[in-house]
Structure formats: C-alpha cells, structure tokens
Short mmCIF file of C-alpha atoms and ligand atoms in Angstrom, two decimals:
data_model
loop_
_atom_site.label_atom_id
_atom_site.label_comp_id
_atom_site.label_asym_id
_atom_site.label_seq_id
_atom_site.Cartn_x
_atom_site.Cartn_y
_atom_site.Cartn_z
CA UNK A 1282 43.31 -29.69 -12.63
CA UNK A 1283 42.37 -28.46 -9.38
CA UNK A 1284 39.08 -30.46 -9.65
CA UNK A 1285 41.53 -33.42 -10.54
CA UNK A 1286 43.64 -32.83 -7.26
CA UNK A 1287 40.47 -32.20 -5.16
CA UNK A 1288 39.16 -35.79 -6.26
CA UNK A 1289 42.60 -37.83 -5.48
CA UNK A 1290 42.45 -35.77 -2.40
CA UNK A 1291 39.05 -37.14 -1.78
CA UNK A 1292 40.38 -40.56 -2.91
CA UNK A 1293 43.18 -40.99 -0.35
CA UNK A 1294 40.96 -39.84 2.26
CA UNK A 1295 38.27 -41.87 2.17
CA UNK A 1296 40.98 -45.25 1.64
CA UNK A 1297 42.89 -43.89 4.88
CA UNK A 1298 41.53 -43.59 8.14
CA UNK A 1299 42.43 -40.79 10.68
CA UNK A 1300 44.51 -43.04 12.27
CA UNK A 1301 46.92 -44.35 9.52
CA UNK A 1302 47.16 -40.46 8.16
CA UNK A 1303 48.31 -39.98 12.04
CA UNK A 1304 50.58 -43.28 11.66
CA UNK A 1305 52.50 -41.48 8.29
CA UNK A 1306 53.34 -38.59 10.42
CA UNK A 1307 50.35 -36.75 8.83
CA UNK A 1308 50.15 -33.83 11.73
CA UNK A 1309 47.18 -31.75 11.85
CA UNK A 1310 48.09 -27.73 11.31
CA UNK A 1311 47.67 -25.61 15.13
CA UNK A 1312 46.81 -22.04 14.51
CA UNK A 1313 48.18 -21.02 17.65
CA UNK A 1314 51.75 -21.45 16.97
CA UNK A 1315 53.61 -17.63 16.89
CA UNK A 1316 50.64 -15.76 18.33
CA UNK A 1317 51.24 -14.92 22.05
CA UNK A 1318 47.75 -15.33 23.75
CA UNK A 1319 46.71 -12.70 25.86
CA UNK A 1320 46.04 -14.93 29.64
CA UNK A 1321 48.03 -14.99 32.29
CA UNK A 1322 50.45 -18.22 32.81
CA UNK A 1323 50.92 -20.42 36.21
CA UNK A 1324 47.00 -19.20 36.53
CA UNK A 1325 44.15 -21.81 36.16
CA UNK A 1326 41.52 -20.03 33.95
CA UNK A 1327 37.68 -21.18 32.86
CA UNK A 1328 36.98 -20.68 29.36
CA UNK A 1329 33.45 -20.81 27.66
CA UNK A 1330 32.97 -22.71 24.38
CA UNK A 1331 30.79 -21.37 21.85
CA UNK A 1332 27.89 -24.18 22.87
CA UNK A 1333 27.92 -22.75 26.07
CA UNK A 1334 30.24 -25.28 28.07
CA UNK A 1335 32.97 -24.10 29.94
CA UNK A 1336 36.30 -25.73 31.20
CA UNK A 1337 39.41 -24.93 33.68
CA UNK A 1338 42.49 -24.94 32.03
CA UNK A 1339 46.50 -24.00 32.98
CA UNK A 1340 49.41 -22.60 30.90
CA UNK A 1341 52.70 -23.37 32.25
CA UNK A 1342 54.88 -20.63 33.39
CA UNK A 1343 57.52 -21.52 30.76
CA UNK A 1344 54.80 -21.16 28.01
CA UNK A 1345 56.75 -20.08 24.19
CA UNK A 1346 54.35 -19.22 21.55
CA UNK A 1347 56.98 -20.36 18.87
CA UNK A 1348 57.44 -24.03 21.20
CA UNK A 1349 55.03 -26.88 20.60
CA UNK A 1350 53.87 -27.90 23.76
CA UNK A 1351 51.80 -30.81 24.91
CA UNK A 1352 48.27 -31.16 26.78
CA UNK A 1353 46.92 -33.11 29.36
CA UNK A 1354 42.85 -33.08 29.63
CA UNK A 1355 42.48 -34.46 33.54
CA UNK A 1356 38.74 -35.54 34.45
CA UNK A 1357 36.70 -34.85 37.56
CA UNK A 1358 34.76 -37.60 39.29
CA UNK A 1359 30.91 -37.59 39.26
CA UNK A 1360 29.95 -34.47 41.60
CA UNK A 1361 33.15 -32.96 41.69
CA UNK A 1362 34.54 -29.94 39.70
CA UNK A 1363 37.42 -28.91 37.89
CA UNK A 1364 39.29 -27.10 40.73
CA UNK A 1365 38.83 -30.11 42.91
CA UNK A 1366 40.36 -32.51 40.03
CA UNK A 1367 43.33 -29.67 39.42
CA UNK A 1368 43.77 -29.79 43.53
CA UNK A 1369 43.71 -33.62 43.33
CA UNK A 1370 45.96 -34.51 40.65
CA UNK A 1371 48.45 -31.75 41.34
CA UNK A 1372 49.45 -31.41 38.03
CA UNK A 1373 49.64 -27.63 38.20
CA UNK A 1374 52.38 -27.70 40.57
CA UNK A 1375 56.17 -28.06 39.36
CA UNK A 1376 56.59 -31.15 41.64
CA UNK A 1377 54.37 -33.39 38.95
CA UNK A 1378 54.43 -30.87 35.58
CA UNK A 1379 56.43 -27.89 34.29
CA UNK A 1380 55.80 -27.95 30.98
CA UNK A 1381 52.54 -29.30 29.81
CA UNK A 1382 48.99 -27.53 29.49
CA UNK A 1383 46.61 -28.98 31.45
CA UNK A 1384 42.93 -28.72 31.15
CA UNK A 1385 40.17 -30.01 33.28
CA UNK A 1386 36.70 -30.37 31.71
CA UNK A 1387 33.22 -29.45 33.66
CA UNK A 1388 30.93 -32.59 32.93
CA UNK A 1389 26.93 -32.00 32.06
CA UNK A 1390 24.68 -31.28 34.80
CA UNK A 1391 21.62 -33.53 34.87
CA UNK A 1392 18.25 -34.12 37.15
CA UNK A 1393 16.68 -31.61 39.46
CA UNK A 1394 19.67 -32.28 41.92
CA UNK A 1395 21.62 -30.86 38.99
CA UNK A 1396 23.79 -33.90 39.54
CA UNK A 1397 27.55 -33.53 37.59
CA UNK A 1398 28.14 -36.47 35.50
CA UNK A 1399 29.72 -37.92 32.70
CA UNK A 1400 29.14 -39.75 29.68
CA UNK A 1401 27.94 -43.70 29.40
CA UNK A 1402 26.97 -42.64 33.83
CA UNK A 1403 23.77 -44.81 34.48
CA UNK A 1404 22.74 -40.93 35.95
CA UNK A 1405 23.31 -39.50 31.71
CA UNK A 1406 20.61 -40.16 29.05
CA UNK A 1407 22.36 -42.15 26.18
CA UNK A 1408 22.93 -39.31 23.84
CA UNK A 1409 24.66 -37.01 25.18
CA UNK A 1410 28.28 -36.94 23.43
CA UNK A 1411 30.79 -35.67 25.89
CA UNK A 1412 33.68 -36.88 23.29
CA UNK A 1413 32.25 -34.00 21.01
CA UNK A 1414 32.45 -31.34 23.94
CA UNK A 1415 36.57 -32.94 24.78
CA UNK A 1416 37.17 -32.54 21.48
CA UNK A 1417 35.49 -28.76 20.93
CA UNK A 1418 37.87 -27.78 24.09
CA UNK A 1419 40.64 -29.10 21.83
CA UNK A 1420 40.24 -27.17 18.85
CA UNK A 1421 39.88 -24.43 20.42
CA UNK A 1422 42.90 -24.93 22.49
CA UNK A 1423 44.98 -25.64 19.29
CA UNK A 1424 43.75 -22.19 18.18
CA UNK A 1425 44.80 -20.24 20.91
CA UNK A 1426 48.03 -22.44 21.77
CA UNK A 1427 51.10 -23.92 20.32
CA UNK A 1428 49.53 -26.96 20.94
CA UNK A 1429 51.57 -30.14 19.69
CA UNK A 1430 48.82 -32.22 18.35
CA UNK A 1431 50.79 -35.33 18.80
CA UNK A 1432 51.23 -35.05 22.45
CA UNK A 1433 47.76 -34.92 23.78
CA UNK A 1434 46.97 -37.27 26.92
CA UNK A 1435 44.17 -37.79 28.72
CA UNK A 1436 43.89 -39.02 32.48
CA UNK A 1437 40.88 -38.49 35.48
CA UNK A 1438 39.22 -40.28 38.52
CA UNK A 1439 36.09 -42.21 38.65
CA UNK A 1440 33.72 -40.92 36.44
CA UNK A 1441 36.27 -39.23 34.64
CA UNK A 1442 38.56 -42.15 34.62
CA UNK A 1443 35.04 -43.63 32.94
CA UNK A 1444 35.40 -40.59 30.81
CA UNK A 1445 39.15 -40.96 29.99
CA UNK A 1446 38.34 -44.32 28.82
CA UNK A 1447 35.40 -43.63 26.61
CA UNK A 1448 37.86 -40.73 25.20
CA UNK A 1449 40.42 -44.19 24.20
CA UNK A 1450 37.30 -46.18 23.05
CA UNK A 1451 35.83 -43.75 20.42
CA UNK A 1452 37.23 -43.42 16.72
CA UNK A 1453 37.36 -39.52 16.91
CA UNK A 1454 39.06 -39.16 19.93
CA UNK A 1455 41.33 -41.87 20.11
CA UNK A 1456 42.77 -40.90 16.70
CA UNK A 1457 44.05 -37.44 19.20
CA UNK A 1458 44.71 -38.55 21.99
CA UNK A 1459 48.63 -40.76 22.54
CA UNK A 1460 47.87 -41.79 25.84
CA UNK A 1461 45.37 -42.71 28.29
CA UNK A 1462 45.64 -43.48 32.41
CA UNK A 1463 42.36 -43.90 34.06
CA UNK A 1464 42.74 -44.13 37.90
CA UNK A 1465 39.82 -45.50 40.27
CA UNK A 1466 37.77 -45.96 36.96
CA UNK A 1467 33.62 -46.78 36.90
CA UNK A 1468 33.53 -48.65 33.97
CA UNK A 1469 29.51 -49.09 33.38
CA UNK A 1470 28.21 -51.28 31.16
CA UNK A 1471 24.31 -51.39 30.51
CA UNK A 1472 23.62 -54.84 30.78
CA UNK A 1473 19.69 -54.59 31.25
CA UNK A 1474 17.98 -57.49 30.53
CA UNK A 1475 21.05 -59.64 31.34
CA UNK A 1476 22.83 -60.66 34.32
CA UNK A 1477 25.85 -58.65 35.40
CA UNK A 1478 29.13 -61.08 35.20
CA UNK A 1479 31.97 -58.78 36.55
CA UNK A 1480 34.43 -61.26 34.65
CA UNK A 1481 33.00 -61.44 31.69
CA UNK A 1482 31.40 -58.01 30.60
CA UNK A 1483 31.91 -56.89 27.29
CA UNK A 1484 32.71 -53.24 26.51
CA UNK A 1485 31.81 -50.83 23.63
CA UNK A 1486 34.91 -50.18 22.58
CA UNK A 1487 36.17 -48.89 18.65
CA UNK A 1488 39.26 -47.19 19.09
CA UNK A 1489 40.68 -45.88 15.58
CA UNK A 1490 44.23 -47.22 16.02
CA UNK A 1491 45.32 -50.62 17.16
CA UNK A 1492 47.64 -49.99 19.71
CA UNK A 1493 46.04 -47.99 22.56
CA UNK A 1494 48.84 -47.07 24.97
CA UNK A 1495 46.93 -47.22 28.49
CA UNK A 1496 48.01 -47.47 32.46
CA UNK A 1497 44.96 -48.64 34.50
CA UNK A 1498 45.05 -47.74 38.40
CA UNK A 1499 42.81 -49.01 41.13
CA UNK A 1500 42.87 -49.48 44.75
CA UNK A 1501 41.88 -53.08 46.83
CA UNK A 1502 40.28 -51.13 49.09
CA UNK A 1503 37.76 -49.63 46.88
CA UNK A 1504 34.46 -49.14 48.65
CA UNK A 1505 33.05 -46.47 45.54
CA UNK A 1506 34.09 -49.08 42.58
CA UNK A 1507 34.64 -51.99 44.14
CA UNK A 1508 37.93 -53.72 42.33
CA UNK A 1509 35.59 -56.89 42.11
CA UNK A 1510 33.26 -55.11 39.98
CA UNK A 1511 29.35 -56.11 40.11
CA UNK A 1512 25.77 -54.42 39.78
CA UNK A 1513 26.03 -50.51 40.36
CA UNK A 1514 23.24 -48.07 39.99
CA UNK A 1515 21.25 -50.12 37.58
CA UNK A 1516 23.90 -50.88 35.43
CA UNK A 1517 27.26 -53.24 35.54
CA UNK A 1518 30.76 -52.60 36.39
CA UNK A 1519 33.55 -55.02 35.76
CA UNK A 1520 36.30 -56.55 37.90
CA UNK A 1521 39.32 -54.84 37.01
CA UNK A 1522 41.65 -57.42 36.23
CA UNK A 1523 39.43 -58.26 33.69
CA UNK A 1524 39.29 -54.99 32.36
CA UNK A 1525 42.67 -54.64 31.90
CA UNK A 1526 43.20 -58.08 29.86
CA UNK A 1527 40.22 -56.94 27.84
CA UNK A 1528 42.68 -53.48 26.76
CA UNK A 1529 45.55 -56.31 26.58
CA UNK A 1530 43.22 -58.22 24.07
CA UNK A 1531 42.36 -55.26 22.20
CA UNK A 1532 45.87 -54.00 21.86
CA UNK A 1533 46.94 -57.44 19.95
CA UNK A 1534 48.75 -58.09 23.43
CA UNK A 1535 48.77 -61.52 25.51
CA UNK A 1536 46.29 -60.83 28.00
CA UNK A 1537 48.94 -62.83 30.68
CA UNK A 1538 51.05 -59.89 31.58
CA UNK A 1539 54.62 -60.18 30.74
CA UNK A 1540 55.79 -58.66 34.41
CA UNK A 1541 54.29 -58.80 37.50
CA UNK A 1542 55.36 -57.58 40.72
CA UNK A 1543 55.58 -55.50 43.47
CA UNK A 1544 55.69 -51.59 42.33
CA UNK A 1545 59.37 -50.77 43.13
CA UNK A 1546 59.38 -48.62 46.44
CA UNK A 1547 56.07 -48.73 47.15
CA UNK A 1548 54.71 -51.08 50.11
CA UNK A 1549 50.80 -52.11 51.18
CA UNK A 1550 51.56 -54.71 48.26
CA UNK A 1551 51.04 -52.16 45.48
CA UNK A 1552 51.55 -54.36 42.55
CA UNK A 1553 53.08 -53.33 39.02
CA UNK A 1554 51.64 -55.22 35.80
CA UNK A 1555 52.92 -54.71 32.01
CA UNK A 1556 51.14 -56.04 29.01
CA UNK A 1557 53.46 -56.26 26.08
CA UNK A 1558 56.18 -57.08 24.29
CA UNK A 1559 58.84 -56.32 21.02
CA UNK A 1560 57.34 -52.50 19.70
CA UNK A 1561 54.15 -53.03 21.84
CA UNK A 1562 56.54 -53.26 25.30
CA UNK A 1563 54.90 -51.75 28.13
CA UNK A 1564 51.45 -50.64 25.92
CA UNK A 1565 49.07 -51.68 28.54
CA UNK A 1566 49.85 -51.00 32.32
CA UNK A 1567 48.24 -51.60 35.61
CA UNK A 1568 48.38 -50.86 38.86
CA UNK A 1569 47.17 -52.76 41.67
CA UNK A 1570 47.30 -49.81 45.14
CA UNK A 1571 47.26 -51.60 47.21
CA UNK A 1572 45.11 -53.54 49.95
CA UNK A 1573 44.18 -49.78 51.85
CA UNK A 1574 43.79 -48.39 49.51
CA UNK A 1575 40.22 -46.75 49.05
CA UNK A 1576 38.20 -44.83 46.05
CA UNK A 1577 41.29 -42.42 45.57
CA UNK A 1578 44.11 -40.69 43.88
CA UNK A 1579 47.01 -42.40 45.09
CA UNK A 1580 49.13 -39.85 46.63
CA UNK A 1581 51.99 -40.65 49.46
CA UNK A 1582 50.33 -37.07 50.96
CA UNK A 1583 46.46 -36.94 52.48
CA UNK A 1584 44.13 -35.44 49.62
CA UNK A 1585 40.70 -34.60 49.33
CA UNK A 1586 39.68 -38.08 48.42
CA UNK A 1587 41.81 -39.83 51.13
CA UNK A 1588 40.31 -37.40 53.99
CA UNK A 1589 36.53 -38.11 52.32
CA UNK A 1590 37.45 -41.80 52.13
CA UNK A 1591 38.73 -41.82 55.93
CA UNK A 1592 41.27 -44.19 54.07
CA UNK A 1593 45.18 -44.06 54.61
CA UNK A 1594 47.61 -41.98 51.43
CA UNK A 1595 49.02 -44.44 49.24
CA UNK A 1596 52.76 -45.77 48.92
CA UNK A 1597 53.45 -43.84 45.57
CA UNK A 1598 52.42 -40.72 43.59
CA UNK A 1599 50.27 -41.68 41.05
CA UNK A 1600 50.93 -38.06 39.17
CA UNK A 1601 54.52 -39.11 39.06
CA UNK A 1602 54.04 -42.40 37.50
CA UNK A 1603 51.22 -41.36 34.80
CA UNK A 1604 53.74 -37.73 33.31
CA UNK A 1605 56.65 -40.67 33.17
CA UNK A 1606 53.77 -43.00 30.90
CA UNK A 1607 53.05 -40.02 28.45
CA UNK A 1608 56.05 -38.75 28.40
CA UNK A 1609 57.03 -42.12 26.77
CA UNK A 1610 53.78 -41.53 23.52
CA UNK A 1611 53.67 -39.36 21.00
CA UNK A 1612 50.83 -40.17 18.17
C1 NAG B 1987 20.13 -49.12 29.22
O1 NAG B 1987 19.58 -49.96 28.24
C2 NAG B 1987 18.15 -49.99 28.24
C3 NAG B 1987 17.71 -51.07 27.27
O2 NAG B 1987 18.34 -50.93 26.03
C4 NAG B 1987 17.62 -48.61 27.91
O3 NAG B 1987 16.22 -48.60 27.96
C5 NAG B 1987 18.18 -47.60 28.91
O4 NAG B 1987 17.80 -46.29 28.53
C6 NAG B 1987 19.69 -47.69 29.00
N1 NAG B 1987 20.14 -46.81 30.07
C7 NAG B 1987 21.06 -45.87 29.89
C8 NAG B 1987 21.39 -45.04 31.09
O5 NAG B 1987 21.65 -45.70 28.85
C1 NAG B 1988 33.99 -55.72 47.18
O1 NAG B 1988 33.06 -56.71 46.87
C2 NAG B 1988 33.37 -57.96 47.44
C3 NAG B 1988 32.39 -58.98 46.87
O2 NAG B 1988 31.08 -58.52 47.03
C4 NAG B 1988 33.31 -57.84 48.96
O3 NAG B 1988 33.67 -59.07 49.55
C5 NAG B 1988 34.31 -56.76 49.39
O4 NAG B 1988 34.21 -56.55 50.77
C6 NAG B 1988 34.05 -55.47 48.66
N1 NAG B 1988 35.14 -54.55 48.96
C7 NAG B 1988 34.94 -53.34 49.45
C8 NAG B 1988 36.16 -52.54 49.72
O5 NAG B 1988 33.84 -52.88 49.65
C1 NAG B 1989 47.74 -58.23 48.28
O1 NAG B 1989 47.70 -58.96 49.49
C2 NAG B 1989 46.42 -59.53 49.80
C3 NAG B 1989 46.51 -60.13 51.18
O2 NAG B 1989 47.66 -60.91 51.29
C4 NAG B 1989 46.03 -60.53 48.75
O3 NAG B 1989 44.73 -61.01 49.02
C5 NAG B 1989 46.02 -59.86 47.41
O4 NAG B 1989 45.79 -60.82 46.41
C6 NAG B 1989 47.34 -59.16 47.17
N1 NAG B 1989 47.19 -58.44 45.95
C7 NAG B 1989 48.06 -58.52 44.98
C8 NAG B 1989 47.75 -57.78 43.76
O5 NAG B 1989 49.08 -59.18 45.07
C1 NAG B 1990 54.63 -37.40 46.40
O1 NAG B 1990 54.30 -36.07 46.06
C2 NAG B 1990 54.50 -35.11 47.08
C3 NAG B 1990 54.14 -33.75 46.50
O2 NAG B 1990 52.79 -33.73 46.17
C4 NAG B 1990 55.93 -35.12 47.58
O3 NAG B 1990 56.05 -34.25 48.66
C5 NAG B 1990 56.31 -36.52 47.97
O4 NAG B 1990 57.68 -36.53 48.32
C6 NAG B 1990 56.07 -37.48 46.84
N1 NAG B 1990 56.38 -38.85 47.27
C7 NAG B 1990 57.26 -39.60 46.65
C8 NAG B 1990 57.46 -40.98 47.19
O5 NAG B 1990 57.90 -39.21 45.70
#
C-alpha cells in the first residue's frame, strides 16, 4: 500500500514539472513558521552557509513568526559587497520596504586580485553554479523564517543584475523565484569564435515556467554597459532593446510593446515600456533612464554609484518602482 502510494507519488512527479506543481498552488512546506528566531530585527546580519559562503541579510522590524512574509535577494555589482548593494538599493529603509526580508548575496572571489564576481562573468570559470549557492541561502532562510515561498523576488545591479537574470533563466530557480528586475544589467554572452552582433545575440535561457514576470532598467548614458551593447572583456553583451524583446519573445508576448512612453513624472526622457496583454498584461517591463543617465541605480538622491559615475541622480526611484512590480507576483 504504502509502496503503491510511494510509486503514484513517483508517477505524478516525474509527469509534472516544478513549475506546474507551483501553477496548482502546490506550496512547498517552510519550517520556520511559529519558531521565533533568535537575531535581532531592523539589523543587517551575515550568515555562513554550511559550504562556507556567507551572505547579508535583514528582518523587518515588524517581523511575526506566525506571518508569512516575503523575500527579496538584491545582488551586488562585480567588486562590490553586500553592504554597498543594501546602501544602494535602500531597501532596508521604511521609505522603499517595511515588510519584506531582504538578503544580499556575497559573489565568489576569483584570481590573485581576489576579484568579486558573479556567475556566466567573462572573469568566472564556467562551472561555478552561483544558482546552487542563491538557492542554499534560501533553504536555509525558509528554515529559520516564516518565509512565504510564493513571494520570493529577486533584483541587483550589473553583475548582479547579470546574476538576477541567470536566477530567471535557470529551471531551479526560476520555478522560486515570482519576479525578477535587473537594473544596469551585463548580460555576457560567450560568443568566441563568432562575431559579437549586439542585436542579434542569443541567450542561454530555460526558465521552468512560461511566463517570466520581469522589469528591465538601464540608463542612455551607460559608460560601464553601454545600452548599445558590443564586445566586453572577451565576451559579448547585447543592446538592450533587444534584450528585452528577446524576454517579450520568451514570455509568448509580442515583442512590439503594447505602451510606450514617457515614465509619468519623471523627466531626462525616462521612457516607460510594457510587453503584454489579456492575463500576461504588464509581464515584461522596461525602463529606458534616461539620456544622463550613467552605470547606476536610479535614485532622484546622489548614491554611491552616481558620485563614482560623476553622473547626475535620476528622475525617479527605481526602489519604488521595482516593490510596486513584485508586489503585483506571487508564484
Ligand atoms: C568561452 O567559450 C570558449 C569556447 O567554448 C571556452 O574555451 C571559454 O572557456 C569560455 N569562457 C568562459 C569565461 O566561459
Ligand atoms: C555606446 O556605444 C556607442 C557605439 O559604440 C557610442 O557611440 C556611445 O558613445 C557609447 N555610449 C557611452 C555612454 O559610452
Ligand atoms: C531620448 O532622447 C534622445 C535625444 O533626443 C534620443 O536620441 C533618444 O532616442 C530618446 N530616447 C528614448 C527612449 O526616447
Ligand atoms: C526617492 O527616494 C528618496 C529616499 O531615498 C526620497 O527622499 C525622494 O523623495 C524619492 N523621490 C521621489 C520622486 O519619490
């Protein structure tokens, strides 16, 4: 009998993927629910998994043991570290986020230099499987928090909005994660042998469900990861427009956007894009920053990257417009 059960059990799960399980409302089981953990809340804390990685994370102030809350992973850039990315994307401050964990992840270190990079970098050797480590820092989040596994977002800059993008493209993570929003993204694509055609790159890209909800940001002004895309460190990057209809393409979507116009209240000809229509309104966004926009996190205040960038703020809060984009997913 049990045997029996065991086998059907085996049946179903081999016919259904993770992602149509997730699609029936199957909801994974988080251990942390009821037990109140024993760290301090409003604090941003580094934890060490047991392969040795660590990672910054933040508990709300209004953190309840017996609530479901959700989770927002937010990427550094190559070089940077997880207390920049936290001071960057202000999500730890009530102005962006009351209620949501957020945790930042500490990318590899490679080369003598000890250079801090992420996954599918030209700088990482091929193997390495950050998705694994994203997803480790997940599990054991959902074991020490009342985590609600169907509100799990993922967002970062640069390398990490590389990062946040490879976390949408692979079948593990993608079947977690409701929503992505990579900002200034480096997109590589190892082209060797081939010539690098900005326009016409192809990614490696398998998510596990067929509607990816994504909002793409990236400045005109972009002297880092140039919006026009081209040969980068050995490798290719693509221009962004094209980047975007490729996620419109993926999604089932037109890749002609259904809206396009200026961002409302926002001026250095910021420009709004939506992919979509019916059920799939709104699935793939994409924001233009702007023409002075540089290789930053667009903020109306200075921040780090606009002082290192020597570049003026933006006309909008990027934070702001990314919570209202998750807050609209759930898996
Ligand atoms: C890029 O591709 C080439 C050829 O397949 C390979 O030798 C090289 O290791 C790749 N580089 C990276 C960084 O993955
Ligand atoms: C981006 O690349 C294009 C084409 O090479 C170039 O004309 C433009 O000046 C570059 N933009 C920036 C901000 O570097
Ligand atoms: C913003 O304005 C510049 C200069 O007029 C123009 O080249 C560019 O195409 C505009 N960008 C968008 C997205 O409208
Ligand atoms: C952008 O965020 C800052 C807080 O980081 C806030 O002071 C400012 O008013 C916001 N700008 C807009 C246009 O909401």
């Amino acid at each position: 009998m049990v045997v029996l059960r065991l086998l059907t059990a085996g049946l179903l799960l081999s016919t259904a993927s993770l992602a149509s399980l997730t699609d029936l409302g199957f909801k994974r089981s988080v251990t942390g629910c009821g037990n109140d953990p024993d760290v301090a809340l409003n604090t941003r804390i580094t934890a060490k998994l047991p392969s040795g990685r660590t990672y910054l994370y933040w508990v709300p102030p209004n953190y309840n043991s017996q609530k479901e809350t959700s989770l927002i992973f937010s990427f550094h850039g190559a070089t940077k570290t997880p207390e920049a990315q936290a001071d960057l994307d202000l999500l730890t401050t009530p102005f962006f986020n009351k209620n949501h964990i957020v945790v930042y992840p500490s990318s590899g270190e490679y080369g003598e230099d000890k250079g801090r990079y992420w996954q599918g970098a030209p700088q990482v050797p091929p193997d390495v499987d950050d998705v694994a480590y994203v997803l480790e820092i997940l599990d054991a989040m959902e074991s020490q928090f009342c985590i609600d596994t169907a509100r799990v977002y993922a967002t970062g800059k640069s390398q990490g909005g590389m990062m946040t993008n490879n976390l949408a493209c692979d079948e593990r993570s993608s079947a977690r994660v409701a929503a992505f929003a990579p900002v200034s993204g480096s997109y590589y694509v190892n082209v060797t042998g081939t010539e690098c055609v900005p326009t016409m790159l192809e990614f490696n890209c398998h998510p596990a469900r067929a509607h990816i909800p994504i909002f793409i940001f990236h400045g005109g002004n972009d002297h880092t990861i140039n919006y026009t895309g081209g040969p980068r460190s050995g490798e290719c990057l693509p221009y962004i427009p094209h980047f975007v209809a490729a996620w419109a393409l993926r999604d089932g979507l037109s890749d002609t956007p259904e809206f396009a116009g200026p961002l409302p209240n926002a001026g250095d000809n910021a420009t709004l894009y939506r992919y979509g229509s019916g059920d799939q309104k709104d699935l793939v966004e994409f924001i233009y920053d702007g023409n002075h926009v540089d290789h930053q996190w667009p903020a109306t205040i200075p921040n780090s990257d606009s002082i290192e960038h020597d570049s003026p703020p933006a006309t909008f809060n990027a934070s702001s417009i990314i919570m209202d984009f998750f807050g609209r997913y759930t898996l």
